[in-house]
PDB file of C-alpha atoms in Angstrom:
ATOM      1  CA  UNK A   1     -24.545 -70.366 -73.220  1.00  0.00           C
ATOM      2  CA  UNK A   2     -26.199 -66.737 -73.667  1.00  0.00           C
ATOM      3  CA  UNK A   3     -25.418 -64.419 -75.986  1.00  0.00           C
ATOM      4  CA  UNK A   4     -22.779 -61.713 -75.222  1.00  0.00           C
ATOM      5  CA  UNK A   5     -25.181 -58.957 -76.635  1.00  0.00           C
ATOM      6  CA  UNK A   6     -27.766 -59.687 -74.078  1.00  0.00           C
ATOM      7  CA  UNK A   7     -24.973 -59.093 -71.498  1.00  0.00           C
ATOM      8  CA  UNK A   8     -23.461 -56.214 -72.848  1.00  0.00           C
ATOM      9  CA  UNK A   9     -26.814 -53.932 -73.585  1.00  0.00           C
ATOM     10  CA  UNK A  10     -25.784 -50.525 -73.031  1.00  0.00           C
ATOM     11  CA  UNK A  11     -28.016 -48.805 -70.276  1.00  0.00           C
ATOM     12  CA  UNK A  12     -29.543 -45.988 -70.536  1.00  0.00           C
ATOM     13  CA  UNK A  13     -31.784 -45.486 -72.982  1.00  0.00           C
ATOM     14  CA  UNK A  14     -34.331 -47.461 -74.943  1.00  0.00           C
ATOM     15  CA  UNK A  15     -33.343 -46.547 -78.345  1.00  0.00           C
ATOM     16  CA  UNK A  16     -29.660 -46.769 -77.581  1.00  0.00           C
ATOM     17  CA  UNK A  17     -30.246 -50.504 -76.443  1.00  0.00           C
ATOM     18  CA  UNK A  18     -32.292 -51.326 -80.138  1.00  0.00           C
ATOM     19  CA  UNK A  19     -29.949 -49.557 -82.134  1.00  0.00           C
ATOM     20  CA  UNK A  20     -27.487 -52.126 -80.244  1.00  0.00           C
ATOM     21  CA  UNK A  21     -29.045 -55.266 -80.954  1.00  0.00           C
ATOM     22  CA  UNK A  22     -29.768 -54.017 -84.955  1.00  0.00           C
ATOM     23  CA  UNK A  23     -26.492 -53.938 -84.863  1.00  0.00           C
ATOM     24  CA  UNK A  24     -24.999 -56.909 -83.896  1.00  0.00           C
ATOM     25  CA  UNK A  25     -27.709 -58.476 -85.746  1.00  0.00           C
ATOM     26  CA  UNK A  26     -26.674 -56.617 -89.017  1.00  0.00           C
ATOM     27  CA  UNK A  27     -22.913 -57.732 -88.099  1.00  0.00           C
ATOM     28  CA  UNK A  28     -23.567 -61.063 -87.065  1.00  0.00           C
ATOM     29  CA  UNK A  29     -25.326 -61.498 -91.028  1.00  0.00           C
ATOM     30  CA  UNK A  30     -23.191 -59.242 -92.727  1.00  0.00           C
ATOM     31  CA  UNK A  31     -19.979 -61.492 -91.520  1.00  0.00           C
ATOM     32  CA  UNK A  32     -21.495 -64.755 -91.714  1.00  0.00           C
ATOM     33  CA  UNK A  33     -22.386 -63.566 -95.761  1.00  0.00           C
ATOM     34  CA  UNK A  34     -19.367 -61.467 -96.938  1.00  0.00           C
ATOM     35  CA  UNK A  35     -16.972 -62.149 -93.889  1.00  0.00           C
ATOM     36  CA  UNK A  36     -15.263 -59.701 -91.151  1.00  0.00           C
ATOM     37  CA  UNK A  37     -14.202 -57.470 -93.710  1.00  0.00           C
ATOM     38  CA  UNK A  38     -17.109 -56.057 -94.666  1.00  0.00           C
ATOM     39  CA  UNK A  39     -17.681 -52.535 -94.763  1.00  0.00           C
ATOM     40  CA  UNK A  40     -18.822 -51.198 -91.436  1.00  0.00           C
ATOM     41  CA  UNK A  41     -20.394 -48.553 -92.925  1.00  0.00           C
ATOM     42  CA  UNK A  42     -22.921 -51.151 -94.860  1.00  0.00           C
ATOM     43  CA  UNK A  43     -23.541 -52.333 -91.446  1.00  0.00           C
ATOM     44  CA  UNK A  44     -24.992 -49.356 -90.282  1.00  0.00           C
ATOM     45  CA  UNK A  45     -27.121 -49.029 -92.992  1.00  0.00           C
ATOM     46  CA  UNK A  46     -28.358 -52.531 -93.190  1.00  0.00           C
ATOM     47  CA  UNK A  47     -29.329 -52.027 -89.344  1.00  0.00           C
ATOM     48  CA  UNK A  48     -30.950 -48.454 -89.942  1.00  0.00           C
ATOM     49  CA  UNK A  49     -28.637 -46.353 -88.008  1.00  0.00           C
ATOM     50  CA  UNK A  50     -25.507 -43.969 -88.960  1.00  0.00           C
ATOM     51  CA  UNK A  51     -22.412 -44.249 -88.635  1.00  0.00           C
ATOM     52  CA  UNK A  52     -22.154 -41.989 -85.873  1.00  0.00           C
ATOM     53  CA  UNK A  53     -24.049 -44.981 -83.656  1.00  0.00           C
ATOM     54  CA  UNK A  54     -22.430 -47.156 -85.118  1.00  0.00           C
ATOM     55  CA  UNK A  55     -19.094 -46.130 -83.381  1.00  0.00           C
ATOM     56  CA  UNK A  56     -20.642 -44.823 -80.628  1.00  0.00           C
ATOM     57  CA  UNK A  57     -21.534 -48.641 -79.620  1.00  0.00           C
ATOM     58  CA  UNK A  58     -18.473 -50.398 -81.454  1.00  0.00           C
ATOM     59  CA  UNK A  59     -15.315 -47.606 -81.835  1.00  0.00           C
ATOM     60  CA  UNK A  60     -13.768 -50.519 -83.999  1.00  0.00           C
ATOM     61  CA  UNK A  61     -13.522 -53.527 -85.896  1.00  0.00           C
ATOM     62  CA  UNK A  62     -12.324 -55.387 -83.120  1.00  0.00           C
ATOM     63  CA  UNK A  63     -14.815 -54.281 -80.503  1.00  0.00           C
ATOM     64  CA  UNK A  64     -17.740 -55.299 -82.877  1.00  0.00           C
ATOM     65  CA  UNK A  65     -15.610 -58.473 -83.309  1.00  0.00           C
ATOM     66  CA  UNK A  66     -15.485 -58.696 -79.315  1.00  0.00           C
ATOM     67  CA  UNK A  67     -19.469 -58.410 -78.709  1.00  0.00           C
ATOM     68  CA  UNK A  68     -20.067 -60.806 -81.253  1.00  0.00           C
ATOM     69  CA  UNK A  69     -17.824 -63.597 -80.205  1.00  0.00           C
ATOM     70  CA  UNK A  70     -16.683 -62.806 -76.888  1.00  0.00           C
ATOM     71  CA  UNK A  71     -18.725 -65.402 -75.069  1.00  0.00           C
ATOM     72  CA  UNK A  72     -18.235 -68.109 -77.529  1.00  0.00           C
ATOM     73  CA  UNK A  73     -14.715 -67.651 -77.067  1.00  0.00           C
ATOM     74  CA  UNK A  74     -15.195 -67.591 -73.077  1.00  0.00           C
ATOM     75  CA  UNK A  75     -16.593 -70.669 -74.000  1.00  0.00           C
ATOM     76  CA  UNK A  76     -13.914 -72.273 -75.729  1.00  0.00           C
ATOM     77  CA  UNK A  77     -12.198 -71.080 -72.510  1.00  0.00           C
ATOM     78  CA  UNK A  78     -14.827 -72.750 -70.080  1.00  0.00           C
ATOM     79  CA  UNK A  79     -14.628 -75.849 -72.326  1.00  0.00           C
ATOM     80  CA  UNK A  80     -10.937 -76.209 -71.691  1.00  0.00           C
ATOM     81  CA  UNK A  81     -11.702 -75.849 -67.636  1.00  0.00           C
ATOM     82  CA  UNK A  82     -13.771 -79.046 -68.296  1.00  0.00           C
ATOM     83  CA  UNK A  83     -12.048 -80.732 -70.290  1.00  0.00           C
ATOM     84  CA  UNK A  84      -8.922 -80.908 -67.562  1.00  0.00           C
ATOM     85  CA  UNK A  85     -10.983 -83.362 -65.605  1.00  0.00           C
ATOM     86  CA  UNK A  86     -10.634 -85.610 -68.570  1.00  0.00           C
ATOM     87  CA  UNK A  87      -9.296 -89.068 -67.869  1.00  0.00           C
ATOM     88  CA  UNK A  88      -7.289 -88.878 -71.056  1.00  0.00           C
ATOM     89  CA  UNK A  89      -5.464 -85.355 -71.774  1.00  0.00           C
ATOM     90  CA  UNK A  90      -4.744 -86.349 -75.016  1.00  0.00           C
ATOM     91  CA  UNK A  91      -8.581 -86.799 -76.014  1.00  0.00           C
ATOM     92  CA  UNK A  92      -9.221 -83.809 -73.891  1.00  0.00           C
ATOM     93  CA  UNK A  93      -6.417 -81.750 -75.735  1.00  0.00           C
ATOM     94  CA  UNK A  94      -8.027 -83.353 -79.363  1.00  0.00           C
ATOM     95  CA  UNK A  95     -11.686 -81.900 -78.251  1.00  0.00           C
ATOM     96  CA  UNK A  96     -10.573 -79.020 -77.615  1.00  0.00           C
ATOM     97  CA  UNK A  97      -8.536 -78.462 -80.641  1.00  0.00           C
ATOM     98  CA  UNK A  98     -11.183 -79.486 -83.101  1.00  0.00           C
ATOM     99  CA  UNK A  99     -13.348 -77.043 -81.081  1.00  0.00           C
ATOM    100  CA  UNK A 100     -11.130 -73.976 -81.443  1.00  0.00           C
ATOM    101  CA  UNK A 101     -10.558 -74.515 -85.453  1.00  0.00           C
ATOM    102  CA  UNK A 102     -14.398 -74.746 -85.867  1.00  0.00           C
ATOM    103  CA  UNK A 103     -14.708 -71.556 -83.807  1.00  0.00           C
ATOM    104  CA  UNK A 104     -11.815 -69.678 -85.401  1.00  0.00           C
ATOM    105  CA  UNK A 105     -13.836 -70.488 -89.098  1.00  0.00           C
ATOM    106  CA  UNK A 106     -17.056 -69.103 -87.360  1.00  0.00           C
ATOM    107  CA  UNK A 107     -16.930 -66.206 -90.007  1.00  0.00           C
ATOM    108  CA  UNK A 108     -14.624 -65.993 -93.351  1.00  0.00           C
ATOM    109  CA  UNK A 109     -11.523 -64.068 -92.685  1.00  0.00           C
ATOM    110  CA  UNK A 110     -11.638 -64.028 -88.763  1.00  0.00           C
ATOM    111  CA  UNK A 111      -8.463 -66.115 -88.234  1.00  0.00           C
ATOM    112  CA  UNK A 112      -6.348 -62.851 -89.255  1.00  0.00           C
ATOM    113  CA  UNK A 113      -8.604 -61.287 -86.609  1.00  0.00           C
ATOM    114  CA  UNK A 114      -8.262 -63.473 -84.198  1.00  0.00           C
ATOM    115  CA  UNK A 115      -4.406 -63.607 -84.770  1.00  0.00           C
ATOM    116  CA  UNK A 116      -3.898 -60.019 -84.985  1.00  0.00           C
ATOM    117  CA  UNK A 117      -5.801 -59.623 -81.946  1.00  0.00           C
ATOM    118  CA  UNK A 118      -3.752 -61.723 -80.013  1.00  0.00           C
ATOM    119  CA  UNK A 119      -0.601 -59.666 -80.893  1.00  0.00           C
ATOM    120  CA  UNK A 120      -2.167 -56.225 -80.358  1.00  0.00           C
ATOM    121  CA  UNK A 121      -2.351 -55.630 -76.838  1.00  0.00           C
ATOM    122  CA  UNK A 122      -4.894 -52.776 -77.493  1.00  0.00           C
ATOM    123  CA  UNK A 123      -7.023 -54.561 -79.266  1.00  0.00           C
ATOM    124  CA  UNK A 124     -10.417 -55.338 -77.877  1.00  0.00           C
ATOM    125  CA  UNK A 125     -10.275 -59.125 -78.328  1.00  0.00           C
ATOM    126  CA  UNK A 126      -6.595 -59.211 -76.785  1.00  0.00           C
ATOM    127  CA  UNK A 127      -7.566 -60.448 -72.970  1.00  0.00           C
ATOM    128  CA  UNK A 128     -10.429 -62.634 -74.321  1.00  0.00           C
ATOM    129  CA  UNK A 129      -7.480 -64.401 -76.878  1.00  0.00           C
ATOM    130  CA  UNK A 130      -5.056 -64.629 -74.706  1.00  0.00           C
ATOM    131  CA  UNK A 131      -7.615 -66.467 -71.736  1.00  0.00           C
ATOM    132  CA  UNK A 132      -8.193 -69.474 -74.259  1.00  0.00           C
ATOM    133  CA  UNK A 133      -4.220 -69.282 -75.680  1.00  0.00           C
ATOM    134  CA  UNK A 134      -3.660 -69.692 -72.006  1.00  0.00           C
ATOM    135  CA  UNK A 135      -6.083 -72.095 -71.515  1.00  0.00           C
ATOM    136  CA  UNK A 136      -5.170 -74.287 -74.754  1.00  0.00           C
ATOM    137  CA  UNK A 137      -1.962 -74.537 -73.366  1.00  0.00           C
ATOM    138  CA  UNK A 138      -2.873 -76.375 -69.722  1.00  0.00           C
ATOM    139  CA  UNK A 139      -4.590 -78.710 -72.047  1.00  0.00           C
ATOM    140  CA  UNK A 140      -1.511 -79.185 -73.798  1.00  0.00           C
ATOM    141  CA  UNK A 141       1.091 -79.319 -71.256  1.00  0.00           C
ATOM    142  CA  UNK A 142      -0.868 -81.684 -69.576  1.00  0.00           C
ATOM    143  CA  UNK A 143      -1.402 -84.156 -72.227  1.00  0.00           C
ATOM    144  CA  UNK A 144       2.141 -83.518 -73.037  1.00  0.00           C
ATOM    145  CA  UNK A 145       3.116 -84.747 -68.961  1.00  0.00           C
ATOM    146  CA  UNK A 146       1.697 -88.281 -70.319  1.00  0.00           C
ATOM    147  CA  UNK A 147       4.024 -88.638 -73.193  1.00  0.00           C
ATOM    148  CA  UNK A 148       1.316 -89.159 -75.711  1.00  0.00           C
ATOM    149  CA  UNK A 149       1.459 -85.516 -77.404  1.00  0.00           C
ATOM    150  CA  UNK A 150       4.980 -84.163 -78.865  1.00  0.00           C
ATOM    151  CA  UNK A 151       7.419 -82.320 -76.100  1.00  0.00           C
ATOM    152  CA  UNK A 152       8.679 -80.057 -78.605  1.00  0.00           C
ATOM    153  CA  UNK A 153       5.345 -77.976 -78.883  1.00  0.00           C
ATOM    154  CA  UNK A 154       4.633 -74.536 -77.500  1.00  0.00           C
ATOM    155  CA  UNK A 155       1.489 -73.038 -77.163  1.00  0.00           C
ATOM    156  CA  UNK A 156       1.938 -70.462 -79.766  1.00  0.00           C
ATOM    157  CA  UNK A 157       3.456 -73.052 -82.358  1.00  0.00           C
ATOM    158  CA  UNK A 158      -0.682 -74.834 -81.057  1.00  0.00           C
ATOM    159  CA  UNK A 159      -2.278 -71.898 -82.028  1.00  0.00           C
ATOM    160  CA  UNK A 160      -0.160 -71.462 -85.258  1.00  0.00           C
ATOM    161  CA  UNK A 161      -1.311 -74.737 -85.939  1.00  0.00           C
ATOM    162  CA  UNK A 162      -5.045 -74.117 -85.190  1.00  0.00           C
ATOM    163  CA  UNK A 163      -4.764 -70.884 -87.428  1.00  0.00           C
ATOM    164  CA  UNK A 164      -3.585 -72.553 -90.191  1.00  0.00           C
ATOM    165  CA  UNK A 165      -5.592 -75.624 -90.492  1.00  0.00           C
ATOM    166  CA  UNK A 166      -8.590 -72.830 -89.757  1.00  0.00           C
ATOM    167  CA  UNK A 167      -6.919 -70.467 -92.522  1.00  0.00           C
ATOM    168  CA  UNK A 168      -6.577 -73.335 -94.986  1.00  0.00           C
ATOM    169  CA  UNK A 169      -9.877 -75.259 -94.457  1.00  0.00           C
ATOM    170  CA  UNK A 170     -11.955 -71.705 -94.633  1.00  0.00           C
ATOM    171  CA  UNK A 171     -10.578 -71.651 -98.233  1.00  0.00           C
ATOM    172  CA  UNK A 172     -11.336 -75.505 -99.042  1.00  0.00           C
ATOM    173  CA  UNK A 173     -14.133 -76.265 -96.802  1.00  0.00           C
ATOM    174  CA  UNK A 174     -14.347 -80.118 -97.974  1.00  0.00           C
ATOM    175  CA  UNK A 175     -10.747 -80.387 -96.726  1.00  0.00           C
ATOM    176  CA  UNK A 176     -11.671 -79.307 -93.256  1.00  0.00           C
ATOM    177  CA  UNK A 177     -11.590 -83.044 -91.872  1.00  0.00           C
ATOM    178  CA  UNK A 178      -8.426 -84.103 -93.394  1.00  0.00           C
ATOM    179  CA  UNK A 179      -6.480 -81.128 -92.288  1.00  0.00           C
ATOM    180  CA  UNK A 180      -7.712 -81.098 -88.814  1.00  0.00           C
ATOM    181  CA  UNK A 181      -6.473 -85.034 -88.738  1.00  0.00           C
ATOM    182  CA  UNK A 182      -3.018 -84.231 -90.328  1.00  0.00           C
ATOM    183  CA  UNK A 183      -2.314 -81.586 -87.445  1.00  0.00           C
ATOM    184  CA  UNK A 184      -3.927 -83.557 -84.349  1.00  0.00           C
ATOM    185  CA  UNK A 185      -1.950 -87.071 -86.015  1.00  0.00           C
ATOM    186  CA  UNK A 186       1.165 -84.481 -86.106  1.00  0.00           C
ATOM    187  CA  UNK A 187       0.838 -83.491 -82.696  1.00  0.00           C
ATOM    188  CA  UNK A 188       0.521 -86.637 -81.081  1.00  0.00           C
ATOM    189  CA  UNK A 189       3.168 -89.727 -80.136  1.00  0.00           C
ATOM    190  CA  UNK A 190       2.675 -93.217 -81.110  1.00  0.00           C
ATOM    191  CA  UNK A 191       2.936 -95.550 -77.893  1.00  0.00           C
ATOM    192  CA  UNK A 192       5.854 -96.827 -80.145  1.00  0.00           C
ATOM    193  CA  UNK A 193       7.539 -93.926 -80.731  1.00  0.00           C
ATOM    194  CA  UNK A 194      11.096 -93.780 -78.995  1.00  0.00           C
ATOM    195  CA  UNK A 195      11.548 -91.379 -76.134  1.00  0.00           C
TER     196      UNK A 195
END
């Protein structure tokens, strides 16, 4: 899958288009090290530019957030197109959940992002969050059309779900597993269970 900054380069000129990458490299290390809270101002610095480029390239949080992840969460999106050719929607609806809690602890502290995003039509991640959302939930309705995962599920209860176990396991790391097979055992119906 390629990298969203090598799709987003701003034309124009050839300083414009470094100061770009420094950037998002700067980000990409400064989030994966301290987490999406980090001062953006550090940012600039670490990549060798002011602030004034900074937000020339990235107005906010979000839109840094946005060329950083964007395609990964495409991805997550593309995944779930795949994944509905899957002889069995409930494995396919599994995959992809496990898929979307590891992306949503991609960086400490980006599952408030991710969640404010979704409810903040003006934020830069909003379309891009609400494509997978959307997407999660055709892999959910159609495992749910077997019988095999829970009726009573929405897809915003799913992504509750995803941004909790995400939220809690980011915290306790070496709880990850068993949290991730609480919720999927949680969403899913025994072939015994009544109807």
């Amino acid at each position: 899958m390629a990298d969203r900054s090598t799709q987003t380069r701003p034309a124009g000129r050839k300083d414009a288009r470094r100061n770009y990458e420094r950037l998002l490299t700067a980000a990409r290390t400064a989030f994966a090290e301290h987490g999406v809270g980090t001062s953006l101002n550090d940012i600039a610095r670490t990549a060798g530019v002011g602030n004034v480029t900074l937000y020339r390239h990235f107005p906010t949080r979000q839109a840094l957030l946005e060329a950083l992840l964007g395609e990964s969460l495409r991805g997550l999106h593309t995944r779930s197109d795949e994944l509905l050719a899957s002889p069995s929607p409930r494995q396919a609806l599994t995959t992809w959940l496990t898929a979307a809690v590891e992306h949503a602890m991609a960086y400490r502290g980006l599952v408030d992002a991710l969640v404010d995003s979704l409810g903040d039509p003006a934020s830069e991640l909003h379309a891009t969050c609400q494509a997978v959302k959307a997407a999660g939930a055709q892999l959910l309705a159609r495992a749910q059309s077997t019988g095999t995962v829970r009726p009573d599920l929405d897809a915003s209860a799913l992504f509750s779900l995803i941004a909790s176990v995400a939220w809690a396991a980011e915290r306790t790391p070496a709880h990850r597993d068993q949290l991730l097979a609480v919720m999927l055992e949680g969403l899913h119906l025994r072939v015994d269970d009544p109807d």
